[in-house]
Coordinates of C-alpha atoms in Angstrom, one line a residue:
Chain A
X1 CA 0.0 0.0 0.0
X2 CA 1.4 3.3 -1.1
X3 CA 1.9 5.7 2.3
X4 CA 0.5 9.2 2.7
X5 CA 4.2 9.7 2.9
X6 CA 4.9 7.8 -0.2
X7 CA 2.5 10.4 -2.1
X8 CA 3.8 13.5 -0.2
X9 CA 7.3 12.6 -1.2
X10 CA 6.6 13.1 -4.8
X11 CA 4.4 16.2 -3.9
X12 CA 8.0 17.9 -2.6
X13 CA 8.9 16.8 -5.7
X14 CA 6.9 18.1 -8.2
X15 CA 7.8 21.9 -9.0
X16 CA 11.1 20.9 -9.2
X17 CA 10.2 17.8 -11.5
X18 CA 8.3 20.2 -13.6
X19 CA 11.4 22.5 -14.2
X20 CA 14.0 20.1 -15.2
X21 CA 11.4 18.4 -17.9
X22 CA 10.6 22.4 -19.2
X23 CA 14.2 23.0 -19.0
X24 CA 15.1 19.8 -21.0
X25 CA 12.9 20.7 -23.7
X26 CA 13.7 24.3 -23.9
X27 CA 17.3 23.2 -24.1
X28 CA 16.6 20.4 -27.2
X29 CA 14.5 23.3 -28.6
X30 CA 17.1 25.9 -28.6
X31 CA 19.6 23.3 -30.1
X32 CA 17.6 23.0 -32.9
X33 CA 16.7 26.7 -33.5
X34 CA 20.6 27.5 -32.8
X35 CA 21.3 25.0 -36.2
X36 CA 19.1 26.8 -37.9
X37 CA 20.7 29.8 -37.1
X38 CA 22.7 31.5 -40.1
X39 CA 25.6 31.7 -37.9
X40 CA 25.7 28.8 -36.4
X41 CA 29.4 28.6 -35.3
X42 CA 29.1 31.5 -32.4
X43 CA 26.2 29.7 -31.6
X44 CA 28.6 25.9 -30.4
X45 CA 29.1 26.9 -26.9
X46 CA 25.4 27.5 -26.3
X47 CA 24.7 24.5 -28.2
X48 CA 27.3 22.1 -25.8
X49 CA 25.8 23.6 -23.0
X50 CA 22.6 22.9 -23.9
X51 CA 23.3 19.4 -24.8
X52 CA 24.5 18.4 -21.0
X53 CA 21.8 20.4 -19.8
X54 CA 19.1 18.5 -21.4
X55 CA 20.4 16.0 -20.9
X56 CA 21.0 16.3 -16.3
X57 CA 18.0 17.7 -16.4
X58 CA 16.3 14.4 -17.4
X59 CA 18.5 12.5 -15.1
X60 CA 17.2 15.0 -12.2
X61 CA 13.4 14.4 -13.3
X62 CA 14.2 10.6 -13.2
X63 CA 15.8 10.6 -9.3
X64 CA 13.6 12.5 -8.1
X65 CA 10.6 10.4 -9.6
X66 CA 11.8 8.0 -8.4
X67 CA 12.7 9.0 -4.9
X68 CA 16.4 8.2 -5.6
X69 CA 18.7 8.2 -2.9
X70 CA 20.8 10.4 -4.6
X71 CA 18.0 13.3 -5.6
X72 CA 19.9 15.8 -3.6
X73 CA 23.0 15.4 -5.2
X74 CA 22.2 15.0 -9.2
X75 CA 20.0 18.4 -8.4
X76 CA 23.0 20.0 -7.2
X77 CA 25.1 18.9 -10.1
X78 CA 22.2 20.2 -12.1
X79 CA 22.2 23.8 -10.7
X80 CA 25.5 24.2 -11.9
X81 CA 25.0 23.2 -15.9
X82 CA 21.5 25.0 -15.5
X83 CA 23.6 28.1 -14.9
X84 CA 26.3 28.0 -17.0
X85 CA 23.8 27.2 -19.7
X86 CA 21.6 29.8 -18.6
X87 CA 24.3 32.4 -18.5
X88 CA 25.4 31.5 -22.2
X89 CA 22.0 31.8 -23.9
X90 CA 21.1 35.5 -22.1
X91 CA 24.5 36.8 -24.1
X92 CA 22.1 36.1 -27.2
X93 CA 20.0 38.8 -26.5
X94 CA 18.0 39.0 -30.0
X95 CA 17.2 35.6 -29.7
X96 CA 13.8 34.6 -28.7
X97 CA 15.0 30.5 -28.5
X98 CA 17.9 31.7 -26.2
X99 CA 16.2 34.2 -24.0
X100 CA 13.4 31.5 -23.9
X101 CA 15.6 28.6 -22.5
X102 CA 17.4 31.2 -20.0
X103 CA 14.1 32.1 -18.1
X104 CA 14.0 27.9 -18.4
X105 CA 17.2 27.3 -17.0
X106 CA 17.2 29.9 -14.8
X107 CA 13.9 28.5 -13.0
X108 CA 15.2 25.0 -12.8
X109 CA 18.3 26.1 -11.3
X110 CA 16.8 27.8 -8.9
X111 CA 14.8 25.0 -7.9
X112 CA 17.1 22.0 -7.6
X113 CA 19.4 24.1 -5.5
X114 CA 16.8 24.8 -3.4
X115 CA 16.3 20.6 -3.2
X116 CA 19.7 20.1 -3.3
X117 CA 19.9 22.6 -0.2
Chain B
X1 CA 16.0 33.7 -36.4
X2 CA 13.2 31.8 -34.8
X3 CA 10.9 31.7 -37.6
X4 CA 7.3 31.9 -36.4
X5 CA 7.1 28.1 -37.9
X6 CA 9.0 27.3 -36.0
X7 CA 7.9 28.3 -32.9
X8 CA 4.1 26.9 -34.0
X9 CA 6.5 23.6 -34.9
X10 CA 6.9 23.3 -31.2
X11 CA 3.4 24.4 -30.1
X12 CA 2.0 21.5 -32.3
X13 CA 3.8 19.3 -30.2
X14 CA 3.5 21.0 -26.7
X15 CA 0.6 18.7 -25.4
X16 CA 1.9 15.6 -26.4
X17 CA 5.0 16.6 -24.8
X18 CA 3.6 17.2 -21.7
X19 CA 2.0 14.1 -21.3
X20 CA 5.3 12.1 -22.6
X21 CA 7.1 13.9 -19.4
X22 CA 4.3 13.1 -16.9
X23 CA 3.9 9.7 -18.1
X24 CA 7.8 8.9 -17.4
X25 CA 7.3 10.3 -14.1
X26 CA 4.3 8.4 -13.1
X27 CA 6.2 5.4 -14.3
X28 CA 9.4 6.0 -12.3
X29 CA 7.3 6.2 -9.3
X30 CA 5.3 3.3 -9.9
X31 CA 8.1 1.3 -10.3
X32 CA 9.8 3.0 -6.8
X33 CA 6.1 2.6 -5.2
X34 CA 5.6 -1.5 -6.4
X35 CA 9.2 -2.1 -5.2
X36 CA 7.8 -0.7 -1.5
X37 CA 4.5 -2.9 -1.7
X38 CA 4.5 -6.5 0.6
X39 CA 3.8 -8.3 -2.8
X40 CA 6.3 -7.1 -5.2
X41 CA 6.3 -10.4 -7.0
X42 CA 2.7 -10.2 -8.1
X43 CA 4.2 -6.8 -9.7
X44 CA 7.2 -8.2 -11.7
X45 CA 5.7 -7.5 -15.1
X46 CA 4.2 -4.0 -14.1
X47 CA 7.5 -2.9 -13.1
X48 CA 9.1 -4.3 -16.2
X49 CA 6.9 -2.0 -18.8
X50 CA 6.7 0.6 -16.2
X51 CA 10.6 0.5 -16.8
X52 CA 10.3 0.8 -20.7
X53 CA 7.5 3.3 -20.8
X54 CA 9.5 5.9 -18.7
X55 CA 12.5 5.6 -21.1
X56 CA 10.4 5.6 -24.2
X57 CA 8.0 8.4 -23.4
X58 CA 11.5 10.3 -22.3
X59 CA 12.9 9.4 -25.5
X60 CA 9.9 10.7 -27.5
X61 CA 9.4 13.7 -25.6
X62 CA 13.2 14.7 -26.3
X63 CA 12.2 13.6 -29.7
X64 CA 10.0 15.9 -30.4
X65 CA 11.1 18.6 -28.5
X66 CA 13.9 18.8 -31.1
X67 CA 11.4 18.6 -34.0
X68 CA 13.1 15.4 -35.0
X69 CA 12.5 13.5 -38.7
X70 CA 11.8 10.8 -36.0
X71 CA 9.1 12.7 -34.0
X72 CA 6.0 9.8 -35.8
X73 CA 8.0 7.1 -35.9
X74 CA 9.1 7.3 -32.0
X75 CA 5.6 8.4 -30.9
X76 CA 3.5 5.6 -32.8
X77 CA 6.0 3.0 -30.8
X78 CA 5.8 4.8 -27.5
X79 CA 2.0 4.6 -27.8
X80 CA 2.2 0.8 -28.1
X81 CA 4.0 0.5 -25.2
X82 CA 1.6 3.3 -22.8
X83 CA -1.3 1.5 -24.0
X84 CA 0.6 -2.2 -22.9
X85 CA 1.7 -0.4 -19.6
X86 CA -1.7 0.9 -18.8
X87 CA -3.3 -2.7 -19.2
X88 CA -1.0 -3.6 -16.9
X89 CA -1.6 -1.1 -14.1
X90 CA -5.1 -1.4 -14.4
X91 CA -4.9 -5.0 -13.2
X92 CA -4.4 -3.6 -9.7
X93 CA -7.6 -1.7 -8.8
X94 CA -6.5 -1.9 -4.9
X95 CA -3.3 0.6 -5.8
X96 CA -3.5 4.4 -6.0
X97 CA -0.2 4.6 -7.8
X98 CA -1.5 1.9 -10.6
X99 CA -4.4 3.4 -11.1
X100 CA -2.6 6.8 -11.5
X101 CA -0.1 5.2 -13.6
X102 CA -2.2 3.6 -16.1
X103 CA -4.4 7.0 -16.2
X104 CA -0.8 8.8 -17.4
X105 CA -0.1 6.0 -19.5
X106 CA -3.8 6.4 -21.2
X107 CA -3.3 10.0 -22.0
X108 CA 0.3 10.0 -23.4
X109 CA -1.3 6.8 -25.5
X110 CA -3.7 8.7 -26.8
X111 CA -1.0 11.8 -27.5
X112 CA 1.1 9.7 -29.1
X113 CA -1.2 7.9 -31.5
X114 CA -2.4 11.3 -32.7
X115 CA 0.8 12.8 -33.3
X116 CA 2.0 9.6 -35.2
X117 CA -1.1 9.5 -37.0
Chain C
X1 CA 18.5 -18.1 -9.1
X2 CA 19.4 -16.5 -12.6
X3 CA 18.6 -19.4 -14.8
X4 CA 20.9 -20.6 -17.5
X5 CA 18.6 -19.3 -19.7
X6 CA 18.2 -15.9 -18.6
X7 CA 22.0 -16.3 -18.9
X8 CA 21.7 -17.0 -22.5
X9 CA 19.0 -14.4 -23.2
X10 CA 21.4 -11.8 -22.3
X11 CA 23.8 -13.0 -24.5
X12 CA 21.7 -13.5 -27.5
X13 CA 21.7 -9.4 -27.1
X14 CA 25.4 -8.9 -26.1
X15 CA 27.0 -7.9 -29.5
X16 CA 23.8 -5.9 -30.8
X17 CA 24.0 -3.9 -27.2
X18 CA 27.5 -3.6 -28.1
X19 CA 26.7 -1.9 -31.4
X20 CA 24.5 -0.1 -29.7
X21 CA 26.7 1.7 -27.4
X22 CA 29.7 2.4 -29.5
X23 CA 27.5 3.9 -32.1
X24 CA 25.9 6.4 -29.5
X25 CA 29.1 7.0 -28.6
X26 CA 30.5 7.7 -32.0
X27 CA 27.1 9.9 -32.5
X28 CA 27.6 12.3 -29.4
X29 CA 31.8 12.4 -31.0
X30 CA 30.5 13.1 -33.9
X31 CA 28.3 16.0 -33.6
X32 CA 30.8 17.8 -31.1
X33 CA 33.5 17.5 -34.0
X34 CA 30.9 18.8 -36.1
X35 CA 30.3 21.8 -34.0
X36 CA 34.5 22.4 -33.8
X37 CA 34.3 22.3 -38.1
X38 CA 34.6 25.8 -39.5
X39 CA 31.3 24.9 -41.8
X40 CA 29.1 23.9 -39.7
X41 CA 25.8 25.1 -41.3
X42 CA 26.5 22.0 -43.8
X43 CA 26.6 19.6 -41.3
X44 CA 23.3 20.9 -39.4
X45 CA 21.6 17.4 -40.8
X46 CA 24.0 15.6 -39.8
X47 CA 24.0 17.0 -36.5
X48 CA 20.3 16.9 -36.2
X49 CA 20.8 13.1 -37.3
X50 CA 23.3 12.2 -34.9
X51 CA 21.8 13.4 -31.8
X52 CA 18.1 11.4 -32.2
X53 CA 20.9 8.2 -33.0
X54 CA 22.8 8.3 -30.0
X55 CA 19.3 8.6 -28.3
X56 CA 18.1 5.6 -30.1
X57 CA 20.7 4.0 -29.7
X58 CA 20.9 4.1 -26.0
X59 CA 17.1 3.1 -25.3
X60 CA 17.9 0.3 -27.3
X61 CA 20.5 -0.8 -25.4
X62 CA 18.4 -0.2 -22.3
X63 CA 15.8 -2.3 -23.8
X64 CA 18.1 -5.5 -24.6
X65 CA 19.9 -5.1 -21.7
X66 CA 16.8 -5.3 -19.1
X67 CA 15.5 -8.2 -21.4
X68 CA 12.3 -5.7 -22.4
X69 CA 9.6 -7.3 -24.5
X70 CA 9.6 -4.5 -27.0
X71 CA 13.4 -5.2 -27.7
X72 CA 12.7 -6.0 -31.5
X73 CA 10.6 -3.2 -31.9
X74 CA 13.4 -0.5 -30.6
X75 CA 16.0 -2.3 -32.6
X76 CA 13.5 -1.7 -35.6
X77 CA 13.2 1.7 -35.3
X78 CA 17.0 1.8 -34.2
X79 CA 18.1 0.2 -37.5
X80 CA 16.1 2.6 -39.4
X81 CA 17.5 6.0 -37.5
X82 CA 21.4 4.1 -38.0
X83 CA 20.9 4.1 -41.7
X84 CA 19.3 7.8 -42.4
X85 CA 22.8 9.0 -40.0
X86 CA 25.5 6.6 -41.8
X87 CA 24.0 7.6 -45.1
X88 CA 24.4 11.6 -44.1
X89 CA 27.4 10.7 -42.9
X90 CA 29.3 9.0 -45.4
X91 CA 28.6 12.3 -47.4
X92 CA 31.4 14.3 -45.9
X93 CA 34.1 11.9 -47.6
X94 CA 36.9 14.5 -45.9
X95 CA 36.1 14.8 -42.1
X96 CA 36.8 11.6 -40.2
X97 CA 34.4 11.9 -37.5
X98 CA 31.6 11.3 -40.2
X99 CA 33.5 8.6 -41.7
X100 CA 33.8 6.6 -38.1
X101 CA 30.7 7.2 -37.3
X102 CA 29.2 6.2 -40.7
X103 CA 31.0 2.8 -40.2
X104 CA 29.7 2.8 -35.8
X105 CA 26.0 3.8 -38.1
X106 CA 26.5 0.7 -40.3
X107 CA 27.2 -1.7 -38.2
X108 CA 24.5 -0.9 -35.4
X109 CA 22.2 -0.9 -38.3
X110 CA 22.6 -4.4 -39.1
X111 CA 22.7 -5.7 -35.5
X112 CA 19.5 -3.9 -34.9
X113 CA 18.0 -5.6 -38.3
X114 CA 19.4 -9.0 -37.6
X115 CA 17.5 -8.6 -33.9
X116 CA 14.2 -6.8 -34.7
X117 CA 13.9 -10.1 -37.7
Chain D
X1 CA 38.8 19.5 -39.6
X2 CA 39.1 17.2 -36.5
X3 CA 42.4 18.2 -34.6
X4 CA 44.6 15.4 -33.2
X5 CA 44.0 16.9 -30.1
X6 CA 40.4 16.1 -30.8
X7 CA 41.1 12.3 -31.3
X8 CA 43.2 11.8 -28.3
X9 CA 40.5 14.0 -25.8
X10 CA 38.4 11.0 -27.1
X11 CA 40.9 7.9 -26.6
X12 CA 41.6 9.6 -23.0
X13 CA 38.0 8.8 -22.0
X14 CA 37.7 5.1 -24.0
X15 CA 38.6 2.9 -21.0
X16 CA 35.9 5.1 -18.7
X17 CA 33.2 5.0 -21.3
X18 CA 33.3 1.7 -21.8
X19 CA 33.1 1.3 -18.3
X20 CA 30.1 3.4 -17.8
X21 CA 28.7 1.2 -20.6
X22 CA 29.3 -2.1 -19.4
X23 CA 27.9 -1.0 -15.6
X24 CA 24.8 0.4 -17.2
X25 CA 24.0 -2.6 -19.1
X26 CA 25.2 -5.2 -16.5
X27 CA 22.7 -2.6 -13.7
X28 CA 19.5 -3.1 -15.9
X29 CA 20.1 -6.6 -16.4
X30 CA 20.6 -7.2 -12.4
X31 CA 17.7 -5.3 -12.5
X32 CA 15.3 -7.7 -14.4
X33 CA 17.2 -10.5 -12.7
X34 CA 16.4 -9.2 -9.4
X35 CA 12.5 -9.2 -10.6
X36 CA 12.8 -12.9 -11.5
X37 CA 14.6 -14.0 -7.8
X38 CA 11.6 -15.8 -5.8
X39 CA 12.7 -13.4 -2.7
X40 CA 12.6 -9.9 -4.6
X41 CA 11.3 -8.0 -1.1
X42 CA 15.0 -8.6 0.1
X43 CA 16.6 -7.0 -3.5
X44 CA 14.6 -3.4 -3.6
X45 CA 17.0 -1.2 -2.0
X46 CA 19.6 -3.6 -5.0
X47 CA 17.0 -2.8 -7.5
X48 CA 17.1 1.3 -6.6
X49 CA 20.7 1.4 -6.9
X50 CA 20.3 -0.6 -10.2
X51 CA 18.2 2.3 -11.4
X52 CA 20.4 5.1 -10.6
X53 CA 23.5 3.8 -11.5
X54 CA 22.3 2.7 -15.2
X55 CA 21.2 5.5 -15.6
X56 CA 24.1 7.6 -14.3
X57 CA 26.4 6.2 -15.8
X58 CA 24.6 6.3 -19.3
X59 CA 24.3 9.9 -18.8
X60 CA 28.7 9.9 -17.9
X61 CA 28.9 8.1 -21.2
X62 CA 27.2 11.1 -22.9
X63 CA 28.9 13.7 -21.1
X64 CA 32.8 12.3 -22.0
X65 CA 31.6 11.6 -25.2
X66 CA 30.4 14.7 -26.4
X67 CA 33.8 16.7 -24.4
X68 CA 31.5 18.1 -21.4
X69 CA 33.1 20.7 -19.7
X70 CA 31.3 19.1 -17.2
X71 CA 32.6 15.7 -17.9
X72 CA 34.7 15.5 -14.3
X73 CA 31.6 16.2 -12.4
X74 CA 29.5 13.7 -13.5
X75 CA 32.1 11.1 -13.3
X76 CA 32.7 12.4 -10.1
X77 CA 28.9 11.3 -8.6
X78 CA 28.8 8.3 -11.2
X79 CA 31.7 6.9 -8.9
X80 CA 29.4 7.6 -6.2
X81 CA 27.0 5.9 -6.9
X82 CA 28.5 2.6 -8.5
X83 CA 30.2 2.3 -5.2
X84 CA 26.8 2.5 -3.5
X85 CA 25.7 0.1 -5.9
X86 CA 28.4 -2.2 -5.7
X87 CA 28.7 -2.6 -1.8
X88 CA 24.9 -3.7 -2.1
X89 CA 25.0 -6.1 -5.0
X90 CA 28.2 -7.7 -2.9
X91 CA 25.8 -8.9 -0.5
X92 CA 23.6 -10.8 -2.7
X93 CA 27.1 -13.3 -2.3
X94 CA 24.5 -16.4 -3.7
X95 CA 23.3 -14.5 -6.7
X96 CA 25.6 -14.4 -10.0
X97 CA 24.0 -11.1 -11.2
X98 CA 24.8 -9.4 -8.7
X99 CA 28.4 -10.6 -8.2
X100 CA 28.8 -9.6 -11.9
X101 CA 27.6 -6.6 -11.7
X102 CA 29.3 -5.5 -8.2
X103 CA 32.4 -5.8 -10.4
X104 CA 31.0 -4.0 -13.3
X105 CA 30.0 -1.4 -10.5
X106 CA 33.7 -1.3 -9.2
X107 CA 35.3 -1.3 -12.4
X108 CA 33.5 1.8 -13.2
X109 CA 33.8 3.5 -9.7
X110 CA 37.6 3.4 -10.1
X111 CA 37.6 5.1 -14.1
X112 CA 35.3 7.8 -12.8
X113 CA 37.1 7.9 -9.9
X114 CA 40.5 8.5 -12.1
X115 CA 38.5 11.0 -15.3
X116 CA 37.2 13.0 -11.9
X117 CA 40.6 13.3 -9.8

């Protein structure tokens, strides 16, 4: 029988489940709009970045759905790429992808190093 | 530039997205949840398509979220594998994280099998 | 007790897994080195195509690997996402990267075919 | 053009890819072997572990073999983890699966141990 604690655990969960999954897609997104950018090659930094950030982002979501042991510590590791990332794509100011997936990042750091806390 | 396809590209995808990500988190914590029951053997198979579904509807949502050549192909597959998922969960009527579960799994089904369609 | 046959079953998938995994890898190589090429608006397919393979690819290790009963079906779709990315590939006859990963594309292609049969 | 440099950052992460590799595949299948044990209440905190370090170390793979600039701290919490994972499996002393893959676990603890340092 699942335990009202069971269910709350997830509950604690949840907002920062909801940003890494809105961060992973901005960040697959943005990928894709940075190749079909005409200048693509000041765009490969942003596009690495958001590559690993996708792709802890989704690990996160996964340890934390599944009350891992080890939540508090992908989330922490995920704060840091979340920024870096975030920090890359607000230099692309006239870039509605970019500014897009910073607000994302930005959130989801903000939340998994408030769970990694 | 973002062309304003593009963006609708990603729109036309949003709520199948969405479901892709909630349905890999409902199967990540049905699979945590079974694993706390007194009978886990009973839930062997649940747990073992709950296992696939989460990486498929992860795989599909990243899919997609890319605006992949793959997005149909990906989404008609992870719709076989909700809908085998959700048959599953149903089984156990006496479990609030089944029944959850297989509700997720319908929906992203559902999503998926549009979108592929 | 793991039973000889589970034994086997594992090794019925070991070679296709092992496809599997050096092709992601060769994928996620690849489309850095693409991003480090001073052209790299030409290679934006081949980007595009290398990142939903090394995806693939590792789901469909996942799936062999835990024994999954959708393991042909992934391996389908695998073989299918392995060809369209070796036949971009093998287009750019002068960078290496595409070359090795062409060959890492091929291979994992016909594993995948040979399994999904 | 792919730099020298580029090939050896590559061959400098081989032995610790493969290793993140081999533990993830050698994790799920503990994991499905761990379902098919009569006893499987006893193996659930084994069957977490399973989870996180699969997918862990999938996620390492990814990191070294795109050339992360965050490639040392995810090896860093891979090692983590496979040691967690390891000491469990280690006490499942009648079970092959998980004798195997404590020493797929180990193996990889001490490459991410070494990429990390």
């Amino acid at each position: 029988m699942t335990t009202t604690n069971q269910i709350l655990q997830n509950e604690k969960y949840q907002s920062c489940i909801d940003a890494c999954f809105d961060c992973a897609e901005s960040c697959e997104y943005c990928t894709t709009c940075c190749l079909r950018e005409q200048d693509v090659k000041m765009l490969t930094r942003c596009i690495q970045l958001n590559r690993d950030c996708a792709t802890i982002c989704v690990t996160a979501a996964a340890f934390m759905s599944r009350d891992s042991e080890y939540a508090k510590q992908i989330c922490n590791l995920c704060a840091d790429i979340c920024e870096a990332c975030a920090q890359e794509c607000e230099k692309h100011t006239n870039m509605d992808h970019c500014q897009k997936c910073a607000q994302a990042c930005r959130r989801c750091a903000d939340e998994c190093r408030r769970m990694s806390g």
